[in-house]
Coordinates of C-alpha atoms in Angstrom, one line a residue:
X1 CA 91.8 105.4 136.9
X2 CA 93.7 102.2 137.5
X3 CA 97.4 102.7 136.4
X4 CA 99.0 100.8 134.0
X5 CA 101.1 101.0 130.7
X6 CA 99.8 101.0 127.5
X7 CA 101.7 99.1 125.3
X8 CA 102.7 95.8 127.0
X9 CA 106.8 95.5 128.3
X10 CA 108.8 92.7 126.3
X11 CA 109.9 90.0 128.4
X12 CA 112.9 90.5 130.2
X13 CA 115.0 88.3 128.6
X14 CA 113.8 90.9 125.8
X15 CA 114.9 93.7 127.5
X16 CA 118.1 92.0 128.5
X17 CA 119.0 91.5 124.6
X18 CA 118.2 94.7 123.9
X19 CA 120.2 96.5 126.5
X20 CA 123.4 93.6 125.7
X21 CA 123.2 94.7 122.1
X22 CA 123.0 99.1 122.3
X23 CA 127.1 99.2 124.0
X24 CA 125.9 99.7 127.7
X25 CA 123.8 102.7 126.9
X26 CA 120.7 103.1 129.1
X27 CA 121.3 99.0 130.3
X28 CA 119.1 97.9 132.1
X29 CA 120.1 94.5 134.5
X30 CA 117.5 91.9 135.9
X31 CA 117.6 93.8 139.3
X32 CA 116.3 96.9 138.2
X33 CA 113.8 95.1 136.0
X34 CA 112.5 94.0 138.9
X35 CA 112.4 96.8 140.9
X36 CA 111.3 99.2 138.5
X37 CA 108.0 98.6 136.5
X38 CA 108.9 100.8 133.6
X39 CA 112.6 99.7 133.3
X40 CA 111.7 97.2 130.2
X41 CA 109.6 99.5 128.5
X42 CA 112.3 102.4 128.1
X43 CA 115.1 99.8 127.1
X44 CA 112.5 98.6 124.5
X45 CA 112.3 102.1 122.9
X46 CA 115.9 102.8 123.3
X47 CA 116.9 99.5 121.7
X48 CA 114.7 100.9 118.5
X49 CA 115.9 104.5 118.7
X50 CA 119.2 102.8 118.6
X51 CA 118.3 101.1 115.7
X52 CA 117.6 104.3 113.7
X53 CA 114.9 103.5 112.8
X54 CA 113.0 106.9 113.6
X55 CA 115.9 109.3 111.9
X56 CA 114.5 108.7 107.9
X57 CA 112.1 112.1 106.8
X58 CA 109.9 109.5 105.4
X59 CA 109.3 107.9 109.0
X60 CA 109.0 110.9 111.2
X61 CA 106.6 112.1 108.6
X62 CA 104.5 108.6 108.6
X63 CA 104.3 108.9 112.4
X64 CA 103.4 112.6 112.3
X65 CA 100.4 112.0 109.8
X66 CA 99.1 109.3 111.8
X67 CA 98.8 111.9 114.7
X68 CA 96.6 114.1 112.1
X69 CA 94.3 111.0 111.4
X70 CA 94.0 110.4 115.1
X71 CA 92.8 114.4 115.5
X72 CA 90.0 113.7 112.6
X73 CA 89.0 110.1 113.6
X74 CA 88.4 110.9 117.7
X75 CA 87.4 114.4 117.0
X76 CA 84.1 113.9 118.9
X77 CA 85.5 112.0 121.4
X78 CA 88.1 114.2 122.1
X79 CA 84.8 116.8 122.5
X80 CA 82.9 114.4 124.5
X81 CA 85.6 113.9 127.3
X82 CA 87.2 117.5 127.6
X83 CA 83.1 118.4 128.6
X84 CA 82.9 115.4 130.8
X85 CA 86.3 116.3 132.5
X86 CA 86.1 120.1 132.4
X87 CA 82.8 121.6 130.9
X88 CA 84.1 122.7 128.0
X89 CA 82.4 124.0 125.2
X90 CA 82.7 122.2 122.0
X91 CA 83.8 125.6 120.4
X92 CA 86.5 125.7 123.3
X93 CA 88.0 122.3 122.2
X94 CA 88.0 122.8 118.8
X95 CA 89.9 125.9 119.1
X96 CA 92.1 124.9 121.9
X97 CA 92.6 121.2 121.4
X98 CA 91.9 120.7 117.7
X99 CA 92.9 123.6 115.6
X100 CA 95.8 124.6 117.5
X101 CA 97.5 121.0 117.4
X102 CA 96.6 121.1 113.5
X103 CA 98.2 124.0 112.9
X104 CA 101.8 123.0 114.9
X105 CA 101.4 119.4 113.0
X106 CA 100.8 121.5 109.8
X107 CA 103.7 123.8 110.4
X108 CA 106.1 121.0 111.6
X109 CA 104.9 118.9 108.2
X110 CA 105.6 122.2 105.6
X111 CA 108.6 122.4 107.0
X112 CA 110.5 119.7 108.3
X113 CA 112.7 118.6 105.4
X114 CA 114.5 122.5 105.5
X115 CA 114.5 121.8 109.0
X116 CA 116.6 118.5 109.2
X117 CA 119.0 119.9 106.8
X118 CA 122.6 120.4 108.1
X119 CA 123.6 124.1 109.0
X120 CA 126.5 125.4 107.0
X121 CA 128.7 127.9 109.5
X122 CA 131.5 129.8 108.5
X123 CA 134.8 128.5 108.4
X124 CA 138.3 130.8 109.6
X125 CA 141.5 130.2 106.9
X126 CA 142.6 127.0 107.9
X127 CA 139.6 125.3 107.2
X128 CA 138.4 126.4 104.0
X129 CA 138.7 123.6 102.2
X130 CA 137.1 122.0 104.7
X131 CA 133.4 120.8 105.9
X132 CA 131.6 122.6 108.5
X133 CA 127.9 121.6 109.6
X134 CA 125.7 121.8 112.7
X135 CA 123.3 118.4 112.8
X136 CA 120.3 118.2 114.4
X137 CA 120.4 115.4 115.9
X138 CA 117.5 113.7 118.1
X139 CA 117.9 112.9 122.0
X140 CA 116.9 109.3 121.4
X141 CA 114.5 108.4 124.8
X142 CA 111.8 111.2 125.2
X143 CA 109.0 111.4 128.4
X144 CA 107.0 113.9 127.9
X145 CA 104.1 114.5 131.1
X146 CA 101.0 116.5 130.6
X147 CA 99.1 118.3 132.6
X148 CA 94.8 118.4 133.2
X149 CA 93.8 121.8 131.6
X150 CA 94.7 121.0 128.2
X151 CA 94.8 117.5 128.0
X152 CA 94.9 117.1 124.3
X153 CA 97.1 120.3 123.3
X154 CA 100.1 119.8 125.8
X155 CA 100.8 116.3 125.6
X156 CA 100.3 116.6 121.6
X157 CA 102.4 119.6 120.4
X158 CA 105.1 118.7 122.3
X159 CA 104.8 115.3 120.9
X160 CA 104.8 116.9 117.5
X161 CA 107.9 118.0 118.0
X162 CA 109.9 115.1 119.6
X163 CA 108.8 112.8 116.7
X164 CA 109.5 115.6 113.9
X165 CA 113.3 115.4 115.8
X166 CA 113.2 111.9 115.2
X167 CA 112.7 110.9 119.0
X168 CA 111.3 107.4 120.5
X169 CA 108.7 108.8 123.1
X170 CA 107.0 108.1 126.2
X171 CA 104.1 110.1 127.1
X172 CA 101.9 110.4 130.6
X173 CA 98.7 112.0 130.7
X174 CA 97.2 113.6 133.5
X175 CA 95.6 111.2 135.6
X176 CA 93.1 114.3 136.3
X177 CA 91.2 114.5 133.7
X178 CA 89.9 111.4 133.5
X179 CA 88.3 111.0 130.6
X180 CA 90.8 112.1 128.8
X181 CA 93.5 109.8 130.0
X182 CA 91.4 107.3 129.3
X183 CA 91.0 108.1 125.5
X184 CA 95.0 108.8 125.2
X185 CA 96.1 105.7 126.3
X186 CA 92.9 103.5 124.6
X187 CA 92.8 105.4 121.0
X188 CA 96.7 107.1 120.3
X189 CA 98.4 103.4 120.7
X190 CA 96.6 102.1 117.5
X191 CA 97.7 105.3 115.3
X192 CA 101.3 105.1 116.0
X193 CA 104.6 102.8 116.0
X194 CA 104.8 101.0 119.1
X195 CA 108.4 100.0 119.2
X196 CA 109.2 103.5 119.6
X197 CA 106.3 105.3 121.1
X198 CA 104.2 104.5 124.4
X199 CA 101.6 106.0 126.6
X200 CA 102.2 105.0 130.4
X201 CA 98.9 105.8 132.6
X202 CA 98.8 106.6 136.4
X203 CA 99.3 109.2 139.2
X204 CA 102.2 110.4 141.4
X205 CA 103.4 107.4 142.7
X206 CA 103.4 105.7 138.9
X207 CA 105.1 109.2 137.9
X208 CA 108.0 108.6 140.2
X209 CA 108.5 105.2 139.5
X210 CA 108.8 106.6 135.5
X211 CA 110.9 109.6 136.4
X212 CA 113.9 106.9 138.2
X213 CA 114.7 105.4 134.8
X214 CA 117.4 107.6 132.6
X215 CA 115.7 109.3 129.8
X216 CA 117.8 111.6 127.8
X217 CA 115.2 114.7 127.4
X218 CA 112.4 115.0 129.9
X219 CA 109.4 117.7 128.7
X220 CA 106.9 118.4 132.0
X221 CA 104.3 120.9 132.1
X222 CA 102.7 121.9 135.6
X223 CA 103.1 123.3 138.5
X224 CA 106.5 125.1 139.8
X225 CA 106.7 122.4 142.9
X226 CA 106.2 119.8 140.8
X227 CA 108.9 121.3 137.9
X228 CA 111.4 121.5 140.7
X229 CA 110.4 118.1 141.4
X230 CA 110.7 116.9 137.8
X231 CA 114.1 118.9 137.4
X232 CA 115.7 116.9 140.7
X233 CA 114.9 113.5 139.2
X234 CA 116.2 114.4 135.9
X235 CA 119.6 116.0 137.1
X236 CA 120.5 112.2 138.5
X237 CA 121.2 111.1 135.3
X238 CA 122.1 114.7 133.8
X239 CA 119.0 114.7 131.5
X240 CA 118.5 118.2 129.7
X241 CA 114.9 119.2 130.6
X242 CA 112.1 121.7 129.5
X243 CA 109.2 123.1 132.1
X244 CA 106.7 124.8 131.3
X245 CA 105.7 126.1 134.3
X246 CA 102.9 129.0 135.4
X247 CA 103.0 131.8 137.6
X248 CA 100.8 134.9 138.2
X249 CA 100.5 136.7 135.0
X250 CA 99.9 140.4 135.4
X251 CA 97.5 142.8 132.9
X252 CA 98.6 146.4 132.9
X253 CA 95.4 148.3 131.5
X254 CA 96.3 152.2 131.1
X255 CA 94.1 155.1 131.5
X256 CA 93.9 155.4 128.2
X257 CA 92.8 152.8 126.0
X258 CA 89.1 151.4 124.3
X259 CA 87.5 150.0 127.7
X260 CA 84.9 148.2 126.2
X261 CA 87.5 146.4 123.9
X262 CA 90.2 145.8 127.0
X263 CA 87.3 144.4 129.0
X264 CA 86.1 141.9 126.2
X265 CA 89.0 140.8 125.8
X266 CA 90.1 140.4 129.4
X267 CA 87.4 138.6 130.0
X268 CA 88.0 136.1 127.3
X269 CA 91.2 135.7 128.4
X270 CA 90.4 135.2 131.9
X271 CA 87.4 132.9 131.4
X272 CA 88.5 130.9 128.9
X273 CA 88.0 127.3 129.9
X274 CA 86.7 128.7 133.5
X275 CA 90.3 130.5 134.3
X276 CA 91.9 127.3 134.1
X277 CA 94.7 128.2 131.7
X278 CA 98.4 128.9 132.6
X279 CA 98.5 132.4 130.4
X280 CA 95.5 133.7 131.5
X281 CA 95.5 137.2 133.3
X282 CA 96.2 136.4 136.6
X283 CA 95.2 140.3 137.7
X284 CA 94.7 143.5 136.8
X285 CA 96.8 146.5 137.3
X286 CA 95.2 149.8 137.1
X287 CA 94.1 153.0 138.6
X288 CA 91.5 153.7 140.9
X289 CA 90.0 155.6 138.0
X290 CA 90.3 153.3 135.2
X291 CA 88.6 150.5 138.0
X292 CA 85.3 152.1 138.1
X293 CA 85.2 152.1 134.0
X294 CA 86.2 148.7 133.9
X295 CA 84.1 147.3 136.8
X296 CA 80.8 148.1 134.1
X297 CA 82.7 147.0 131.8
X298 CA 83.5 143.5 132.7
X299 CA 79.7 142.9 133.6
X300 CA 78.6 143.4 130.5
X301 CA 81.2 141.9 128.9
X302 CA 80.3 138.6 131.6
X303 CA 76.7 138.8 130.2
X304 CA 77.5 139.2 126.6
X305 CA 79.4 135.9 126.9
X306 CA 77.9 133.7 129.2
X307 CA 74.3 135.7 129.8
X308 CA 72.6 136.6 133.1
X309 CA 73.3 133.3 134.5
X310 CA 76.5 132.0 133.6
X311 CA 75.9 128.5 135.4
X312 CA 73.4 128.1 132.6
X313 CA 75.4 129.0 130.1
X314 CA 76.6 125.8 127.7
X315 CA 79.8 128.3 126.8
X316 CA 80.8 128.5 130.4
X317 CA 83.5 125.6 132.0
X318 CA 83.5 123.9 135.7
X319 CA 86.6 123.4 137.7
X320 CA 88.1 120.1 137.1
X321 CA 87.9 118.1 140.3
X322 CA 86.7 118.9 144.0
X323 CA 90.2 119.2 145.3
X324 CA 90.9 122.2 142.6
X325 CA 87.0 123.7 143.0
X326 CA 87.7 123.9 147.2
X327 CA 91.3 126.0 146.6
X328 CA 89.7 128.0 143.7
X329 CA 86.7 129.0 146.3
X330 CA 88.8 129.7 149.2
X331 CA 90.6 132.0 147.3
X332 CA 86.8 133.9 147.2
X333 CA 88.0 135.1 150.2
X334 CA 90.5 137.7 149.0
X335 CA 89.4 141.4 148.8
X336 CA 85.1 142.7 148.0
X337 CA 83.5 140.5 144.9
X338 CA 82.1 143.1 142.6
X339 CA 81.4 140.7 140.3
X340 CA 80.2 137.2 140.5
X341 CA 81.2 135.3 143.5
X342 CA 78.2 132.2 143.0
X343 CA 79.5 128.6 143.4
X344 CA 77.7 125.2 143.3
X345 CA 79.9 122.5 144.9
X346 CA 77.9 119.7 143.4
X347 CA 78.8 121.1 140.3
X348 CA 82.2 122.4 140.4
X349 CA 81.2 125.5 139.1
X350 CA 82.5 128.7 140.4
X351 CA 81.1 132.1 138.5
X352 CA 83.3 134.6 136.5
X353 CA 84.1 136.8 139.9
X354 CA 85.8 140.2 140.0
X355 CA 87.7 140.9 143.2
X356 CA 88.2 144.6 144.3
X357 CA 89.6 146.0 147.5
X358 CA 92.9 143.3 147.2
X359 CA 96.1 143.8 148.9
X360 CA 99.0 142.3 147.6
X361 CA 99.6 140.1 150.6
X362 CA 96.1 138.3 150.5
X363 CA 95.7 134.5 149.3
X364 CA 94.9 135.5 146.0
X365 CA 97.7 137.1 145.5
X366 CA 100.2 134.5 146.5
X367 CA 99.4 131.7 144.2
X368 CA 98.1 131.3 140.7
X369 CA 94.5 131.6 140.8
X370 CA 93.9 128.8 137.8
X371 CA 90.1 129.7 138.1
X372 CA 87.7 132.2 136.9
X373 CA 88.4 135.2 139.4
X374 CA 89.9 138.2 138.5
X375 CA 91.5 140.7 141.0
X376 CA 92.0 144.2 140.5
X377 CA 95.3 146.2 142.1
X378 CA 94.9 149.4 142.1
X379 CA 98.2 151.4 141.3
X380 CA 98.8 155.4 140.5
X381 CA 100.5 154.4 137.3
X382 CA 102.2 152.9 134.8
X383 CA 106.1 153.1 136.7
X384 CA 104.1 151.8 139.8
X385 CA 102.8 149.0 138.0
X386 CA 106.3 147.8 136.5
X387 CA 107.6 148.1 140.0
X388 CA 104.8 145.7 141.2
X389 CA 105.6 143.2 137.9
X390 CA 109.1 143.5 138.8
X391 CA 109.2 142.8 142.4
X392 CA 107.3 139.1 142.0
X393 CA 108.6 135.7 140.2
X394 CA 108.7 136.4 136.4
X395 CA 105.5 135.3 135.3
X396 CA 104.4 133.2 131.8
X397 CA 103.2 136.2 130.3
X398 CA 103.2 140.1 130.6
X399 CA 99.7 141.8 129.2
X400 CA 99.9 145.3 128.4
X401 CA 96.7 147.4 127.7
X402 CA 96.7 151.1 126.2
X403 CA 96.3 152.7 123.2
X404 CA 99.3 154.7 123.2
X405 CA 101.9 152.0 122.2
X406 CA 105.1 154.4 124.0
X407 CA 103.3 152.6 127.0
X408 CA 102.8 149.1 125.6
X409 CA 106.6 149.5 124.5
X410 CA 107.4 150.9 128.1
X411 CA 105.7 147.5 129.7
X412 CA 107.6 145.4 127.6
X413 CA 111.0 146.8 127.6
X414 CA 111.3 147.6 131.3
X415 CA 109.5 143.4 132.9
X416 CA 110.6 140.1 132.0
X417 CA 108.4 137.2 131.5
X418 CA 108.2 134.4 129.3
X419 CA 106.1 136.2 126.7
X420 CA 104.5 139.4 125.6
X421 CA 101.0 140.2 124.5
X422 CA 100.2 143.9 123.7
X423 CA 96.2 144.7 123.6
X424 CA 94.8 140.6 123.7
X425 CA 95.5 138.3 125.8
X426 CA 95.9 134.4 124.8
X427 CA 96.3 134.9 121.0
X428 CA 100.1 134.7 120.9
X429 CA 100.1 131.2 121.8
X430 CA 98.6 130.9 118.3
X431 CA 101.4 131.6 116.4
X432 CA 103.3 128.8 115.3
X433 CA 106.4 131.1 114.9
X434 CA 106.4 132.5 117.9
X435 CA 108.6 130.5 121.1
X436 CA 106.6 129.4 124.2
X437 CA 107.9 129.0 127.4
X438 CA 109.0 130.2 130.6
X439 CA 111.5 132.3 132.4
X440 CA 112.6 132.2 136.0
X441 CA 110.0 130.7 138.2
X442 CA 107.6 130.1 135.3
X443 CA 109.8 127.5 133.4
X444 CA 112.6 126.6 131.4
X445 CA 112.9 126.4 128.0
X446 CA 110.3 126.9 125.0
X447 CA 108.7 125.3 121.9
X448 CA 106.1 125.9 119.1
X449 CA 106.9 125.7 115.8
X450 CA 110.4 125.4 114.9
X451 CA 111.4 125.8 118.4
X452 CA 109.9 122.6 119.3
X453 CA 112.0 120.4 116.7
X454 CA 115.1 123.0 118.3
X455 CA 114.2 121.7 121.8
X456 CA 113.8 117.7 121.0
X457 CA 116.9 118.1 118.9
X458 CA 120.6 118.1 119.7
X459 CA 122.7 120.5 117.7
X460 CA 126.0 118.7 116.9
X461 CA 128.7 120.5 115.7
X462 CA 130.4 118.6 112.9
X463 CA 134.0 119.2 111.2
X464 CA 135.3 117.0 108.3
X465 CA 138.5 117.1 107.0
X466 CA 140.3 115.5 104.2
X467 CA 143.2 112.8 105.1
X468 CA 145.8 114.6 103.0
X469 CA 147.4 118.2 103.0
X470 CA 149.2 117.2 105.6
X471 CA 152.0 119.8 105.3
X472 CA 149.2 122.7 106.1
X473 CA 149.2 121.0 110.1
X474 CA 153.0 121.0 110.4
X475 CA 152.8 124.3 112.3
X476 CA 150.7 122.9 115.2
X477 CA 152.6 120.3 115.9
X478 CA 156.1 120.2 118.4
X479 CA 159.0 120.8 118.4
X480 CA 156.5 124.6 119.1
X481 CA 158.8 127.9 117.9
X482 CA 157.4 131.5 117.7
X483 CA 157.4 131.4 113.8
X484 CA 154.7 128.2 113.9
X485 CA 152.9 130.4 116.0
X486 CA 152.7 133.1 113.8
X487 CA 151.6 130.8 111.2
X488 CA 149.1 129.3 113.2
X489 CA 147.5 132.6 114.5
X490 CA 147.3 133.8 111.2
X491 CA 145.2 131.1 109.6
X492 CA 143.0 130.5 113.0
X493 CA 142.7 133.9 114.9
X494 CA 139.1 135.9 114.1
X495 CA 139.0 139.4 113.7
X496 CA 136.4 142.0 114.4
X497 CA 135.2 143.9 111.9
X498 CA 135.4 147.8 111.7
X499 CA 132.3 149.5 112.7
X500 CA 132.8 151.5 109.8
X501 CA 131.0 151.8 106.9
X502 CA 132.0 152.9 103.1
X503 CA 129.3 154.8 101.5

């Protein structure tokens, strides 16, 4: 798709106002104007954050609503071009593109006047009579870059949140997914303000051009090379970042557990929009024992879903582009399919493949999958398995399997990842009160819920004091003698508290 920006720059003698009139912050000069495409556009929306116009409840909650229309309006077109981009099944979207940003828009909406509100914290002695508050106050200039997979969900619920913290906010698209992009950047524009939000359209070299400009939160979802990429730009101007990367996400399935269940819902997990999900289970980690159970298993499971010929099946994805479909089928190469293994290049379509026989150093080991393969690992047991989990990048997720919950427990208390799932995979994501996000290698910071207005917000510490009782601040000031220390330490010092308890 031809790059461009959505909503049209202002002139630069436009921009120039704007940038004389906000005290220097983010200025932008004629120079960079010129040698930056999206300079005019970000001074535009920092001249309006500056304004304040996005802080009332009543506006964040205007702009948030129009997001829910937008959802209901293009509902079939958002169907129409997640199939033409990736295959997916209308159920698929509704669940993962629709329902999910209703319910964080929902949440957010119920919520966000308790959610503005200032924090009271507790005061020491000398400031009793005083006021002490945390504000949330919003970062001001937000980009926000989405990935393909999700092209709806991940630029939206982030969005969610960076408008409920009273943000102005740029948002790019994946380039990708076509379609998609295309819908974005025609349909969102007409829902929303457009002196404080924008959709900018484009690939890599657009996406560099954006990410020279000083923004003052950046929110990226992809790759780890990219994230590190992301994360350089942004530390040029010291802007505060969250990633949500990826990462290989391990399953842990124990010898004793409900097979049939575990393989149901591994498979959904796995297949789910053809494997092309950042928390899917990236591979299994069993014994040799529980392998030849599953193996059955996961066939029938395969044919349940999708039927004796999954490429015929309307419920089953294809791999986004050719340049993603050739990695995803080299990676064939890995191990013995036991499962699977069928691809159709003219239709990016790659089968839902079980790999056996894998060793830890082949290709599909060493890079996350983001297909519809599964490989199995075969450990002796569970210590083995946490070993293996431990000695890799901390994934996106941990999966544990078993229906002894001392072993679920065991998985969770002994790896670190950037979230837990016990007996399902996906369905934490979900939960609106539950953080998403990354550790290590897999990302940096989270959101959802209440933890997305948290990220998009600053937390200012605020402390205001009346102009008289002057005579109480006589200690702190010179000439310093031991007795206006005494004072002073008396009336500031915190103590701990006994661990003792009166019954």
């Amino acid at each position: 798709m031809e790059a461009g920006i959505v909503f049209p720059q202002p002139p630069e003698s436009e921009a120039k106002r704007a940038s004389e009139g906000n005290g220097g912050n983010g200025s932008v000069d004629s120079d960079t104007l010129s040698r930056n495409p999206f300079a005019g556009l970000v001074s535009r929306l920092r001249a309006s954050w500056l304004s304040g116009k996005t802080r009332p409840m009543e506006y964040r909650v205007a702009q948030l609503e129009a997001l829910g229309r937008f959802l209901d309006d293009k509902k079939q077109q958002i169907m129409d071009a997640t199939a033409s981009d990736l295959g997916k099944a209308p159920f698929e979207t509704e669940l993962s593109e629709i329902l999910v940003c209703k319910n964080e828009l929902y949440e957010t909406l119920n919520n966000l006047s308790c959610w503005m509100k200032d924090e009271k914290v507790d005061r020491i002695l000398a400031m009793q009579l005083d006021s002490a508050f945390i504000r949330k106050d919003p970062y001001g200039v937000v980009l926000i870059i989405a990935p393909w997979n999700y092209p709806i969900q991940l630029f939206l619920v982030p969005l969610i949140g960076a408008i409920a913290a009273g943000n102005c906010v740029i948002v790019k698209p994946s380039e990708v997914s076509k379609k998609t992009e295309r819908l974005v950047s025609e349909a969102l524009p007409s829902y929303l303000d457009k002196d404080c939000f924008a959709v900018v359209t484009g690939g890599v070299q657009e996406t560099t051009r954006l990410l020279e400009n000083k923004f003052d939160y950046i929110f990226f979802t992809g790759s780890p090379p990219v994230g590190r990429i992301v994360m350089t730009a942004a530390a040029k101007h010291l802007t505060p970042v969250t990633l949500e990367l990826g990462g290989k996400n391990p399953c842990y399935v124990s010898d004793t557990c409900d097979v049939t269940n575990v393989a149901r819902r591994v498979a959904w997990g796995r297949f789910f929009n053809a494997g092309q999900t950042c928390i899917a289970p990236d591979y299994l980690l069993c014994t040799l024992e529980m392998q030849e159970k599953l193996l059955p298993a996961l066939q029938k499971a395969i044919n349940d879903f999708y039927g004796p010929n999954p490429r015929e099946s309307p419920d089953f994805g294809r791999i986004v582009s050719d340049k993603q479909f050739q990695r995803v089928q080299r990676l064939l190469g890995s191990g013995r399919v036991a499962i699977g293994g069928e691809t159709d290049e003219a239709e990016r379509y790659i089968a839902p493949t079980v790999l056996v026989d894998v060793q830890p150093s082949d290709p599909v080991m060493q890079e996350e999958i983001f297909g519809p393969i599964l490989p199995i690992i075969i450990i002796a047991n569970v210590d083995e398995a946490i070993d293996f989990i431990n000695s890799r990048e901390r994934p996106l997720v941990v999966y544990a399997f078993s229906s002894d919950d001392k072993v679920v427990n065991q998985v969770l208390e002994r790896t670190s990842s950037g979230g837990f799932c016990g007996n399902d995979t996906l369905m934490h994501v979900t939960l609106p009160s539950l953080p998403f996000g990354g550790i290590g290698n897999s990302g940096l910071g989270t959101h959802h819920g209440k933890f997305s207005f948290d990220t998009f917000s600053h937390p200012r510490g605020c402390l205001k004091r009346g102009m008289g009782r002057e005579s109480l601040n006589a200690p702190r000031y010179p000439p310093y003698t031991q007795r206006k220390f005494g004072l002073i330490q008396a009336t500031l010092k915190v103590t701990r508290k006994s661990d003792c308890t009166l019954l």
